[in-house]
């Protein structure tokens, strides 16, 4: 019975995380962690470690799919990634010096609100419009936005994928597919760094839960990424918005029972 419950929980956790990753570059931790904590009674620190490790392959295969369809900005993605990683550490350090805040559900609310944004006000920027921005200006913007994203993620402790998608589409003016492709590319490395540090500090995870989460997240991320790259901009905006709204509501509901 225990293995059946584990299978069902990890399947739906992986499905939600995979769809969020493949469609919107969302961190798997936003979905998997609360489900493992709520339904399997897992230690929160270990749940985050499993979620982050599930994110690595799911983000990598999604980034490969987006890159194969020429929807990935590797150059500026690498620039932003360095800034994000560096200032996540800065944000984490400053966060440890101030009183704890009530911002734990930041990424969940952001997921919900961003979903509504994509439905109500879709991102219809074209690649031609993106190409009009000078390379130097784009690089500088990537550094500044990476600093902002990294600091907020480090200070709050969550929201990396959603922050990146919001910044890439709303501030840097990325076309939606390229924004998601670049986001999952960056998340591959940030998730690996986070997972490695969690396991190094917290020890080895529950192998069964770990493997099932990785498999299911990878499967659904691949399905979502393939669909997203074939969809029209309008259909992708709507699908991404619906997925994010549903995930936001579901995770908020889980958090209430945790």
PDB file of C-alpha atoms in Angstrom:
ATOM      1  CA  UNK A   1       0.000   0.000   0.000  1.00  0.00           C
ATOM      2  CA  UNK A   2       2.855   2.373   0.887  1.00  0.00           C
ATOM      3  CA  UNK A   3       4.530   1.871  -2.483  1.00  0.00           C
ATOM      4  CA  UNK A   4       1.196   2.521  -4.257  1.00  0.00           C
ATOM      5  CA  UNK A   5       0.726   5.796  -2.370  1.00  0.00           C
ATOM      6  CA  UNK A   6       4.328   6.744  -3.161  1.00  0.00           C
ATOM      7  CA  UNK A   7       3.781   5.959  -6.852  1.00  0.00           C
ATOM      8  CA  UNK A   8       0.558   8.018  -7.068  1.00  0.00           C
ATOM      9  CA  UNK A   9       2.008  11.015  -5.194  1.00  0.00           C
ATOM     10  CA  UNK A  10       5.233  11.072  -7.212  1.00  0.00           C
ATOM     11  CA  UNK A  11       3.305  10.629 -10.488  1.00  0.00           C
ATOM     12  CA  UNK A  12       1.106  13.679  -9.923  1.00  0.00           C
ATOM     13  CA  UNK A  13       3.977  15.675  -8.397  1.00  0.00           C
ATOM     14  CA  UNK A  14       6.138  14.861 -11.414  1.00  0.00           C
ATOM     15  CA  UNK A  15       3.304  15.651 -13.825  1.00  0.00           C
ATOM     16  CA  UNK A  16       2.682  19.076 -12.304  1.00  0.00           C
ATOM     17  CA  UNK A  17       6.378  19.878 -12.086  1.00  0.00           C
ATOM     18  CA  UNK A  18       7.115  18.591 -15.591  1.00  0.00           C
ATOM     19  CA  UNK A  19       4.280  20.564 -17.198  1.00  0.00           C
ATOM     20  CA  UNK A  20       5.355  23.687 -15.322  1.00  0.00           C
ATOM     21  CA  UNK A  21       8.976  23.200 -16.414  1.00  0.00           C
ATOM     22  CA  UNK A  22       8.262  22.363 -20.067  1.00  0.00           C
ATOM     23  CA  UNK A  23       5.685  25.106 -20.590  1.00  0.00           C
ATOM     24  CA  UNK A  24       6.992  27.916 -18.391  1.00  0.00           C
ATOM     25  CA  UNK A  25      10.469  27.079 -17.058  1.00  0.00           C
ATOM     26  CA  UNK A  26       9.017  26.813 -13.562  1.00  0.00           C
ATOM     27  CA  UNK A  27      11.101  25.241 -10.798  1.00  0.00           C
ATOM     28  CA  UNK A  28       9.973  21.711  -9.898  1.00  0.00           C
ATOM     29  CA  UNK A  29      10.448  22.610  -6.229  1.00  0.00           C
ATOM     30  CA  UNK A  30       7.283  24.721  -6.304  1.00  0.00           C
ATOM     31  CA  UNK A  31       5.154  21.614  -6.977  1.00  0.00           C
ATOM     32  CA  UNK A  32       7.080  18.550  -5.810  1.00  0.00           C
ATOM     33  CA  UNK A  33       8.179  19.841  -2.394  1.00  0.00           C
ATOM     34  CA  UNK A  34       4.713  20.588  -0.916  1.00  0.00           C
ATOM     35  CA  UNK A  35       3.315  17.285  -2.262  1.00  0.00           C
ATOM     36  CA  UNK A  36       6.117  15.177  -0.762  1.00  0.00           C
ATOM     37  CA  UNK A  37       5.845  17.024   2.544  1.00  0.00           C
ATOM     38  CA  UNK A  38       2.027  16.869   2.692  1.00  0.00           C
ATOM     39  CA  UNK A  39       1.331  13.326   1.475  1.00  0.00           C
ATOM     40  CA  UNK A  40       4.526  11.401   2.270  1.00  0.00           C
ATOM     41  CA  UNK A  41       5.490  13.238   5.461  1.00  0.00           C
ATOM     42  CA  UNK A  42       8.965  13.932   4.106  1.00  0.00           C
ATOM     43  CA  UNK A  43      11.467  16.255   5.773  1.00  0.00           C
ATOM     44  CA  UNK A  44      11.107  19.657   4.009  1.00  0.00           C
ATOM     45  CA  UNK A  45      14.844  20.040   3.402  1.00  0.00           C
ATOM     46  CA  UNK A  46      15.085  16.621   1.747  1.00  0.00           C
ATOM     47  CA  UNK A  47      11.887  17.251  -0.253  1.00  0.00           C
ATOM     48  CA  UNK A  48      13.450  20.384  -1.740  1.00  0.00           C
ATOM     49  CA  UNK A  49      16.622  18.421  -2.563  1.00  0.00           C
ATOM     50  CA  UNK A  50      14.613  15.756  -4.427  1.00  0.00           C
ATOM     51  CA  UNK A  51      12.590  18.441  -6.230  1.00  0.00           C
ATOM     52  CA  UNK A  52      15.725  20.293  -7.337  1.00  0.00           C
ATOM     53  CA  UNK A  53      17.380  17.092  -8.577  1.00  0.00           C
ATOM     54  CA  UNK A  54      14.187  16.249 -10.511  1.00  0.00           C
ATOM     55  CA  UNK A  55      14.496  19.676 -12.078  1.00  0.00           C
ATOM     56  CA  UNK A  56      17.987  19.035 -13.489  1.00  0.00           C
ATOM     57  CA  UNK A  57      17.146  16.458 -16.191  1.00  0.00           C
ATOM     58  CA  UNK A  58      13.683  17.912 -16.835  1.00  0.00           C
ATOM     59  CA  UNK A  59      15.163  21.381 -17.445  1.00  0.00           C
ATOM     60  CA  UNK A  60      18.032  19.932 -19.490  1.00  0.00           C
ATOM     61  CA  UNK A  61      15.764  17.962 -21.850  1.00  0.00           C
ATOM     62  CA  UNK A  62      13.423  20.955 -22.123  1.00  0.00           C
ATOM     63  CA  UNK A  63      16.358  23.255 -22.938  1.00  0.00           C
ATOM     64  CA  UNK A  64      17.549  20.756 -25.586  1.00  0.00           C
ATOM     65  CA  UNK A  65      14.067  20.692 -27.153  1.00  0.00           C
ATOM     66  CA  UNK A  66      13.797  24.488 -27.198  1.00  0.00           C
ATOM     67  CA  UNK A  67      17.365  24.807 -28.490  1.00  0.00           C
ATOM     68  CA  UNK A  68      16.715  22.313 -31.302  1.00  0.00           C
ATOM     69  CA  UNK A  69      13.819  24.518 -32.378  1.00  0.00           C
ATOM     70  CA  UNK A  70      16.040  27.644 -32.209  1.00  0.00           C
ATOM     71  CA  UNK A  71      14.186  29.000 -29.189  1.00  0.00           C
ATOM     72  CA  UNK A  72      17.158  29.435 -26.851  1.00  0.00           C
ATOM     73  CA  UNK A  73      19.517  32.396 -26.221  1.00  0.00           C
ATOM     74  CA  UNK A  74      22.607  30.590 -24.887  1.00  0.00           C
ATOM     75  CA  UNK A  75      24.959  33.594 -24.887  1.00  0.00           C
ATOM     76  CA  UNK A  76      22.816  35.865 -22.733  1.00  0.00           C
ATOM     77  CA  UNK A  77      21.542  32.865 -20.775  1.00  0.00           C
ATOM     78  CA  UNK A  78      25.105  32.135 -19.612  1.00  0.00           C
ATOM     79  CA  UNK A  79      25.644  35.802 -18.698  1.00  0.00           C
ATOM     80  CA  UNK A  80      22.437  35.876 -16.671  1.00  0.00           C
ATOM     81  CA  UNK A  81      23.199  32.507 -15.035  1.00  0.00           C
ATOM     82  CA  UNK A  82      26.505  33.756 -13.588  1.00  0.00           C
ATOM     83  CA  UNK A  83      24.763  36.815 -12.119  1.00  0.00           C
ATOM     84  CA  UNK A  84      21.883  34.706 -10.755  1.00  0.00           C
ATOM     85  CA  UNK A  85      24.174  32.186  -9.037  1.00  0.00           C
ATOM     86  CA  UNK A  86      26.425  34.874  -7.540  1.00  0.00           C
ATOM     87  CA  UNK A  87      23.637  37.030  -6.151  1.00  0.00           C
ATOM     88  CA  UNK A  88      21.595  34.073  -4.906  1.00  0.00           C
ATOM     89  CA  UNK A  89      24.462  33.571  -2.442  1.00  0.00           C
ATOM     90  CA  UNK A  90      24.439  37.290  -1.558  1.00  0.00           C
ATOM     91  CA  UNK A  91      20.670  37.247  -1.074  1.00  0.00           C
ATOM     92  CA  UNK A  92      20.853  34.122   1.099  1.00  0.00           C
ATOM     93  CA  UNK A  93      23.501  35.711   3.311  1.00  0.00           C
ATOM     94  CA  UNK A  94      21.562  38.963   3.783  1.00  0.00           C
ATOM     95  CA  UNK A  95      18.380  36.957   4.434  1.00  0.00           C
ATOM     96  CA  UNK A  96      20.143  35.180   7.323  1.00  0.00           C
ATOM     97  CA  UNK A  97      20.900  38.540   8.952  1.00  0.00           C
ATOM     98  CA  UNK A  98      17.345  39.893   9.048  1.00  0.00           C
ATOM     99  CA  UNK A  99      14.236  38.646  10.914  1.00  0.00           C
ATOM    100  CA  UNK A 100      12.337  35.894   9.070  1.00  0.00           C
ATOM    101  CA  UNK A 101       9.615  37.236   6.819  1.00  0.00           C
ATOM    102  CA  UNK A 102       6.274  35.859   5.742  1.00  0.00           C
ATOM    103  CA  UNK A 103       7.363  35.476   2.113  1.00  0.00           C
ATOM    104  CA  UNK A 104       7.420  31.675   2.017  1.00  0.00           C
ATOM    105  CA  UNK A 105       4.522  31.490  -0.443  1.00  0.00           C
ATOM    106  CA  UNK A 106       6.062  34.088  -2.755  1.00  0.00           C
ATOM    107  CA  UNK A 107       6.689  31.682  -5.644  1.00  0.00           C
ATOM    108  CA  UNK A 108       3.217  30.124  -5.359  1.00  0.00           C
ATOM    109  CA  UNK A 109       1.388  33.463  -5.582  1.00  0.00           C
ATOM    110  CA  UNK A 110       3.721  34.538  -8.348  1.00  0.00           C
ATOM    111  CA  UNK A 111       2.932  31.358 -10.305  1.00  0.00           C
ATOM    112  CA  UNK A 112      -0.800  32.056 -10.017  1.00  0.00           C
ATOM    113  CA  UNK A 113      -0.540  35.748 -10.939  1.00  0.00           C
ATOM    114  CA  UNK A 114       1.832  35.092 -13.840  1.00  0.00           C
ATOM    115  CA  UNK A 115      -0.605  32.503 -15.182  1.00  0.00           C
ATOM    116  CA  UNK A 116      -3.417  35.072 -15.187  1.00  0.00           C
ATOM    117  CA  UNK A 117      -1.076  37.559 -16.872  1.00  0.00           C
ATOM    118  CA  UNK A 118      -0.387  35.169 -19.783  1.00  0.00           C
ATOM    119  CA  UNK A 119      -4.118  34.548 -20.269  1.00  0.00           C
ATOM    120  CA  UNK A 120      -5.213  38.193 -20.022  1.00  0.00           C
ATOM    121  CA  UNK A 121      -2.175  39.852 -21.631  1.00  0.00           C
ATOM    122  CA  UNK A 122      -0.297  37.317 -23.775  1.00  0.00           C
ATOM    123  CA  UNK A 123       3.335  37.837 -24.789  1.00  0.00           C
ATOM    124  CA  UNK A 124       3.258  38.388 -28.553  1.00  0.00           C
ATOM    125  CA  UNK A 125       6.812  39.699 -29.075  1.00  0.00           C
ATOM    126  CA  UNK A 126       8.455  38.335 -32.235  1.00  0.00           C
ATOM    127  CA  UNK A 127      12.022  37.128 -32.785  1.00  0.00           C
ATOM    128  CA  UNK A 128      12.449  39.968 -35.276  1.00  0.00           C
ATOM    129  CA  UNK A 129      11.703  42.496 -32.526  1.00  0.00           C
ATOM    130  CA  UNK A 130      14.171  40.709 -30.231  1.00  0.00           C
ATOM    131  CA  UNK A 131      16.876  40.903 -32.908  1.00  0.00           C
ATOM    132  CA  UNK A 132      16.529  44.709 -33.037  1.00  0.00           C
ATOM    133  CA  UNK A 133      18.086  45.051 -29.561  1.00  0.00           C
ATOM    134  CA  UNK A 134      21.890  45.608 -29.776  1.00  0.00           C
ATOM    135  CA  UNK A 135      23.992  42.718 -28.432  1.00  0.00           C
ATOM    136  CA  UNK A 136      25.859  44.950 -25.941  1.00  0.00           C
ATOM    137  CA  UNK A 137      22.631  46.361 -24.517  1.00  0.00           C
ATOM    138  CA  UNK A 138      21.156  42.848 -24.220  1.00  0.00           C
ATOM    139  CA  UNK A 139      24.264  41.620 -22.359  1.00  0.00           C
ATOM    140  CA  UNK A 140      24.132  44.524 -19.892  1.00  0.00           C
ATOM    141  CA  UNK A 141      20.408  43.942 -19.334  1.00  0.00           C
ATOM    142  CA  UNK A 142      21.120  40.234 -18.702  1.00  0.00           C
ATOM    143  CA  UNK A 143      23.680  41.051 -16.014  1.00  0.00           C
ATOM    144  CA  UNK A 144      21.405  43.555 -14.233  1.00  0.00           C
ATOM    145  CA  UNK A 145      18.360  41.279 -14.379  1.00  0.00           C
ATOM    146  CA  UNK A 146      20.446  38.286 -13.254  1.00  0.00           C
ATOM    147  CA  UNK A 147      21.551  40.262 -10.203  1.00  0.00           C
ATOM    148  CA  UNK A 148      17.918  41.142  -9.392  1.00  0.00           C
ATOM    149  CA  UNK A 149      16.623  37.583  -9.889  1.00  0.00           C
ATOM    150  CA  UNK A 150      19.473  36.011  -7.919  1.00  0.00           C
ATOM    151  CA  UNK A 151      19.124  38.385  -4.985  1.00  0.00           C
ATOM    152  CA  UNK A 152      15.356  37.930  -4.717  1.00  0.00           C
ATOM    153  CA  UNK A 153      15.631  34.131  -5.003  1.00  0.00           C
ATOM    154  CA  UNK A 154      18.361  33.997  -2.378  1.00  0.00           C
ATOM    155  CA  UNK A 155      16.520  36.346  -0.020  1.00  0.00           C
ATOM    156  CA  UNK A 156      13.074  34.768  -0.410  1.00  0.00           C
ATOM    157  CA  UNK A 157      14.289  31.216  -1.012  1.00  0.00           C
ATOM    158  CA  UNK A 158      12.121  30.455  -4.051  1.00  0.00           C
ATOM    159  CA  UNK A 159      10.649  31.728  -7.279  1.00  0.00           C
ATOM    160  CA  UNK A 160      13.670  31.459  -9.595  1.00  0.00           C
ATOM    161  CA  UNK A 161      11.932  30.069 -12.658  1.00  0.00           C
ATOM    162  CA  UNK A 162       8.959  32.386 -12.393  1.00  0.00           C
ATOM    163  CA  UNK A 163      11.158  35.424 -11.768  1.00  0.00           C
ATOM    164  CA  UNK A 164      13.217  34.609 -14.851  1.00  0.00           C
ATOM    165  CA  UNK A 165      10.174  34.139 -17.071  1.00  0.00           C
ATOM    166  CA  UNK A 166       8.646  37.409 -15.863  1.00  0.00           C
ATOM    167  CA  UNK A 167      11.885  39.368 -16.342  1.00  0.00           C
ATOM    168  CA  UNK A 168      12.705  37.813 -19.724  1.00  0.00           C
ATOM    169  CA  UNK A 169       9.260  38.515 -21.190  1.00  0.00           C
ATOM    170  CA  UNK A 170       8.291  41.784 -19.472  1.00  0.00           C
ATOM    171  CA  UNK A 171      11.643  43.549 -18.995  1.00  0.00           C
ATOM    172  CA  UNK A 172      13.999  42.135 -21.634  1.00  0.00           C
ATOM    173  CA  UNK A 173      11.257  41.788 -24.258  1.00  0.00           C
ATOM    174  CA  UNK A 174      11.887  38.132 -25.116  1.00  0.00           C
ATOM    175  CA  UNK A 175       9.515  36.169 -27.330  1.00  0.00           C
ATOM    176  CA  UNK A 176       7.744  33.587 -25.113  1.00  0.00           C
ATOM    177  CA  UNK A 177       9.322  30.405 -26.506  1.00  0.00           C
ATOM    178  CA  UNK A 178      12.824  31.885 -26.355  1.00  0.00           C
ATOM    179  CA  UNK A 179      12.142  33.136 -22.820  1.00  0.00           C
ATOM    180  CA  UNK A 180      11.097  29.663 -21.620  1.00  0.00           C
ATOM    181  CA  UNK A 181      13.981  27.987 -23.465  1.00  0.00           C
ATOM    182  CA  UNK A 182      16.517  30.358 -21.920  1.00  0.00           C
ATOM    183  CA  UNK A 183      14.901  29.998 -18.494  1.00  0.00           C
ATOM    184  CA  UNK A 184      15.082  26.167 -18.460  1.00  0.00           C
ATOM    185  CA  UNK A 185      18.681  26.367 -19.728  1.00  0.00           C
ATOM    186  CA  UNK A 186      19.637  28.488 -16.706  1.00  0.00           C
ATOM    187  CA  UNK A 187      17.516  26.371 -14.339  1.00  0.00           C
ATOM    188  CA  UNK A 188      19.437  23.226 -15.352  1.00  0.00           C
ATOM    189  CA  UNK A 189      22.580  24.608 -13.714  1.00  0.00           C
ATOM    190  CA  UNK A 190      20.957  26.371 -10.772  1.00  0.00           C
ATOM    191  CA  UNK A 191      18.921  23.255  -9.922  1.00  0.00           C
ATOM    192  CA  UNK A 192      22.026  21.048 -10.103  1.00  0.00           C
ATOM    193  CA  UNK A 193      23.904  23.409  -7.779  1.00  0.00           C
ATOM    194  CA  UNK A 194      20.989  23.488  -5.334  1.00  0.00           C
ATOM    195  CA  UNK A 195      20.423  19.713  -5.399  1.00  0.00           C
ATOM    196  CA  UNK A 196      24.116  18.930  -4.881  1.00  0.00           C
ATOM    197  CA  UNK A 197      24.338  21.250  -1.880  1.00  0.00           C
ATOM    198  CA  UNK A 198      21.118  19.847  -0.368  1.00  0.00           C
ATOM    199  CA  UNK A 199      22.313  16.246  -0.608  1.00  0.00           C
ATOM    200  CA  UNK A 200      25.805  17.149   0.583  1.00  0.00           C
ATOM    201  CA  UNK A 201      24.336  18.743   3.708  1.00  0.00           C
ATOM    202  CA  UNK A 202      21.220  16.612   4.277  1.00  0.00           C
ATOM    203  CA  UNK A 203      22.492  13.201   3.141  1.00  0.00           C
ATOM    204  CA  UNK A 204      21.155  10.738   0.560  1.00  0.00           C
ATOM    205  CA  UNK A 205      17.441  10.925  -0.372  1.00  0.00           C
ATOM    206  CA  UNK A 206      14.811   8.163  -0.323  1.00  0.00           C
ATOM    207  CA  UNK A 207      15.929   6.343  -3.490  1.00  0.00           C
ATOM    208  CA  UNK A 208      12.437   5.166  -4.569  1.00  0.00           C
ATOM    209  CA  UNK A 209      10.835   8.615  -4.247  1.00  0.00           C
ATOM    210  CA  UNK A 210      13.888  10.261  -5.816  1.00  0.00           C
ATOM    211  CA  UNK A 211      13.956   8.044  -8.926  1.00  0.00           C
ATOM    212  CA  UNK A 212      10.172   8.164  -9.459  1.00  0.00           C
ATOM    213  CA  UNK A 213      10.126  11.975  -9.188  1.00  0.00           C
ATOM    214  CA  UNK A 214      12.984  12.285 -11.691  1.00  0.00           C
ATOM    215  CA  UNK A 215      11.328   9.906 -14.200  1.00  0.00           C
ATOM    216  CA  UNK A 216       7.845  11.444 -14.043  1.00  0.00           C
ATOM    217  CA  UNK A 217       9.104  15.049 -14.104  1.00  0.00           C
ATOM    218  CA  UNK A 218      11.362  14.269 -17.071  1.00  0.00           C
ATOM    219  CA  UNK A 219       8.542  12.523 -18.967  1.00  0.00           C
ATOM    220  CA  UNK A 220       6.014  15.346 -18.588  1.00  0.00           C
ATOM    221  CA  UNK A 221       8.597  18.081 -19.176  1.00  0.00           C
ATOM    222  CA  UNK A 222       9.515  16.448 -22.486  1.00  0.00           C
ATOM    223  CA  UNK A 223       5.839  16.193 -23.524  1.00  0.00           C
ATOM    224  CA  UNK A 224       5.188  19.832 -22.560  1.00  0.00           C
ATOM    225  CA  UNK A 225       8.327  21.139 -24.306  1.00  0.00           C
ATOM    226  CA  UNK A 226       7.503  19.319 -27.570  1.00  0.00           C
ATOM    227  CA  UNK A 227       3.944  20.674 -27.531  1.00  0.00           C
ATOM    228  CA  UNK A 228       5.085  24.203 -26.613  1.00  0.00           C
ATOM    229  CA  UNK A 229       7.550  24.404 -29.493  1.00  0.00           C
ATOM    230  CA  UNK A 230       4.891  23.360 -32.023  1.00  0.00           C
ATOM    231  CA  UNK A 231       2.146  25.626 -30.668  1.00  0.00           C
ATOM    232  CA  UNK A 232       1.253  29.064 -32.018  1.00  0.00           C
ATOM    233  CA  UNK A 233       2.199  32.021 -29.762  1.00  0.00           C
ATOM    234  CA  UNK A 234      -1.462  32.617 -28.836  1.00  0.00           C
ATOM    235  CA  UNK A 235      -2.100  28.942 -28.011  1.00  0.00           C
ATOM    236  CA  UNK A 236       1.147  28.720 -26.029  1.00  0.00           C
ATOM    237  CA  UNK A 237       0.296  31.808 -23.977  1.00  0.00           C
ATOM    238  CA  UNK A 238      -3.125  30.385 -23.161  1.00  0.00           C
ATOM    239  CA  UNK A 239      -1.793  26.889 -22.341  1.00  0.00           C
ATOM    240  CA  UNK A 240       1.024  28.309 -20.205  1.00  0.00           C
ATOM    241  CA  UNK A 241      -1.391  30.594 -18.364  1.00  0.00           C
ATOM    242  CA  UNK A 242      -3.875  27.807 -17.630  1.00  0.00           C
ATOM    243  CA  UNK A 243      -1.118  25.444 -16.410  1.00  0.00           C
ATOM    244  CA  UNK A 244       0.342  28.116 -14.101  1.00  0.00           C
ATOM    245  CA  UNK A 245      -3.049  29.122 -12.661  1.00  0.00           C
ATOM    246  CA  UNK A 246      -3.959  25.474 -11.946  1.00  0.00           C
ATOM    247  CA  UNK A 247      -0.550  24.735 -10.405  1.00  0.00           C
ATOM    248  CA  UNK A 248      -0.740  27.897  -8.305  1.00  0.00           C
ATOM    249  CA  UNK A 249      -4.166  26.979  -6.923  1.00  0.00           C
ATOM    250  CA  UNK A 250      -3.198  23.333  -6.287  1.00  0.00           C
ATOM    251  CA  UNK A 251       0.065  24.185  -4.523  1.00  0.00           C
ATOM    252  CA  UNK A 252      -1.659  26.850  -2.387  1.00  0.00           C
ATOM    253  CA  UNK A 253      -4.221  24.214  -1.389  1.00  0.00           C
ATOM    254  CA  UNK A 254      -1.455  21.737  -0.482  1.00  0.00           C
ATOM    255  CA  UNK A 255       0.348  24.411   1.549  1.00  0.00           C
ATOM    256  CA  UNK A 256      -2.775  24.930   3.663  1.00  0.00           C
ATOM    257  CA  UNK A 257      -2.748  21.244   4.670  1.00  0.00           C
ATOM    258  CA  UNK A 258       0.984  20.974   5.183  1.00  0.00           C
TER     259      UNK A 258
END
